[in-house]
C-alpha positions as a printed Julia matrix, in Angstrom:
148×3 Matrix{Float64}:
 -23.9     7.22   -0.1
 -21.61    6.76   -3.5
 -20.43    9.93   -5.07
 -20.33   12.0    -2.04
 -16.4    12.33   -2.03
 -15.33    9.9     0.63
 -12.62    8.42   -1.16
 -11.53   11.94   -2.2
 -11.45   12.79    1.27
  -9.33    9.71    2.43
  -6.82   10.6    -0.44
  -6.48   14.42    0.92
  -6.07   13.11    4.3
  -3.15   10.87    3.2
  -1.64   13.71    1.17
  -1.78   15.97    4.46
  -0.25   13.3     6.66
   2.59   12.85    4.06
   3.29   16.48    4.38
   3.5    16.12    8.31
   5.55   12.94    7.62
   8.1    14.89    5.71
   8.23   17.5     8.46
   9.27   14.64   11.07
  11.63   13.24    8.29
   9.92    9.94    8.78
  11.11    7.36    6.47
   8.34    4.7     6.86
   5.33    4.53    4.34
   1.86    5.18    5.43
  -0.4     2.0     5.25
  -3.68    2.31    3.58
  -6.15   -0.42    3.67
  -9.91   -1.29    2.68
 -12.06   -4.52    3.01
 -12.22   -5.05   -0.81
 -10.01   -5.06   -3.8
 -12.21   -2.34   -5.56
 -12.23    0.01   -2.45
  -8.4    -0.08   -2.35
  -8.0     0.16   -5.96
 -10.27    3.42   -6.03
  -8.33    5.09   -3.64
  -5.1     4.08   -5.31
  -6.28    5.7    -8.56
  -6.54    8.74   -6.54
  -3.21    8.6    -4.89
  -0.89    7.79   -7.82
  -1.46   11.24   -9.31
   0.4    12.61   -6.13
   2.75   10.12   -4.3
   4.54    6.89   -4.79
   2.13    4.27   -3.99
   2.67    0.31   -3.89
  -0.37   -1.81   -4.47
   0.19   -5.15   -2.61
  -1.86   -7.9    -3.38
  -2.07  -10.57   -5.92
  -1.85   -8.9    -9.44
  -4.8   -10.7   -10.78
  -7.03   -9.14   -7.95
  -5.82   -5.63   -9.02
  -7.22   -3.34  -11.84
  -5.58   -3.52  -15.09
  -5.12    0.03  -14.78
  -2.88   -0.38  -11.75
  -0.58   -3.41  -12.77
   2.32   -1.09  -13.01
   1.87   -0.2    -9.49
   1.76   -3.35   -7.99
   4.66   -4.81   -5.75
   5.1    -7.45   -8.33
   5.62   -5.0   -11.06
   8.07   -2.91   -8.86
  10.03   -6.3    -8.1
  10.42   -6.89  -11.56
  11.81   -3.5   -12.21
  14.06   -3.91   -9.22
  15.34   -7.14  -10.57
  15.82   -5.88  -14.23
  17.78   -2.9   -12.73
  19.92   -4.85  -10.2
  20.62   -7.85  -12.45
  19.85   -7.38  -16.06
  21.39  -10.74  -17.25
  19.87  -12.91  -14.38
  16.79  -14.82  -13.89
  13.61  -12.38  -13.43
  11.28  -14.96  -12.45
  10.34  -16.53   -8.88
   8.57  -15.5    -5.87
   9.41  -12.13   -4.42
  12.37  -12.41   -1.65
  11.69  -10.74    1.72
  14.55   -8.56    1.05
  13.02   -7.38   -2.17
   9.71   -6.51   -0.58
  11.43   -4.8     2.3
  13.1    -2.63   -0.46
  10.12   -1.73   -2.16
   7.99   -0.83    0.85
  10.92    1.25    2.22
  11.01    3.28   -1.0
   7.28    4.07   -1.41
   5.16    6.89    0.52
   2.2     4.62    0.55
   1.3     1.07    0.84
  -2.16   -0.02   -0.29
  -3.75   -3.07    0.41
  -6.79   -4.96    1.78
  -7.06   -5.2     5.41
  -6.69   -9.01    5.28
  -3.77   -8.69    3.16
  -1.94   -6.89    5.85
  -1.44  -10.17    7.66
   1.0   -11.47    5.17
   3.4    -8.63    5.85
   6.35   -9.56    8.07
   5.65   -8.74   11.8
   8.59   -6.27   12.04
   6.93   -3.68    9.79
   5.73   -0.63   11.53
   3.8     2.17    9.95
   3.37    5.79   11.6
  -0.1     6.35   10.1
  -2.72    4.01    8.87
  -6.08    4.77    6.94
  -8.62    2.27    6.86
 -10.96    3.54    3.75
 -14.38    2.62    4.11
 -14.06    1.18    7.64
 -17.72    0.87    8.36
 -17.89   -2.16    5.91
 -15.31   -4.19    7.78
 -15.47   -6.58   10.43
 -13.64   -5.73   13.57
 -11.08   -8.74   13.29
 -10.27   -7.46    9.76
  -9.23   -4.0    11.09
  -7.39   -5.6    14.13
  -4.93   -7.16   11.62
  -4.37   -3.87   10.11
  -4.27   -1.93   13.58
  -1.83   -4.35   15.46
   0.6    -3.16   12.78
   0.77    0.34   14.25
   3.18    0.58   17.17
   5.28    3.55   16.22
């Protein structure tokens, strides 16, 4: 039921995983997924206070208060930093996406969105929020990404 602390519990699990992550000197981010944009946005809101989160997805599907945490916003910052006098527009390049993902602690996206990642991404931990609301094929898209 709503309001019972499930999302808060998920956020706490991620924070504990990150502590373990630091102890083993792991450089790969934790993948956090949910079936809906709203669910992943709610979890992202809980995490941004404590960890470096990148919310991956179409900016128009992501809450207005989370726009600065989107992959596109992070790529725009990267482009401004690396090339202040060059073109800042255009689709993200795979190299830029890899750089942003490698610099975050948590990558948050919908389960269906995980399928757009390059096949060579590996995540040491994955958390699927509201998993009881997801069909098995959508969960499998996310789970095949964990081979570490």
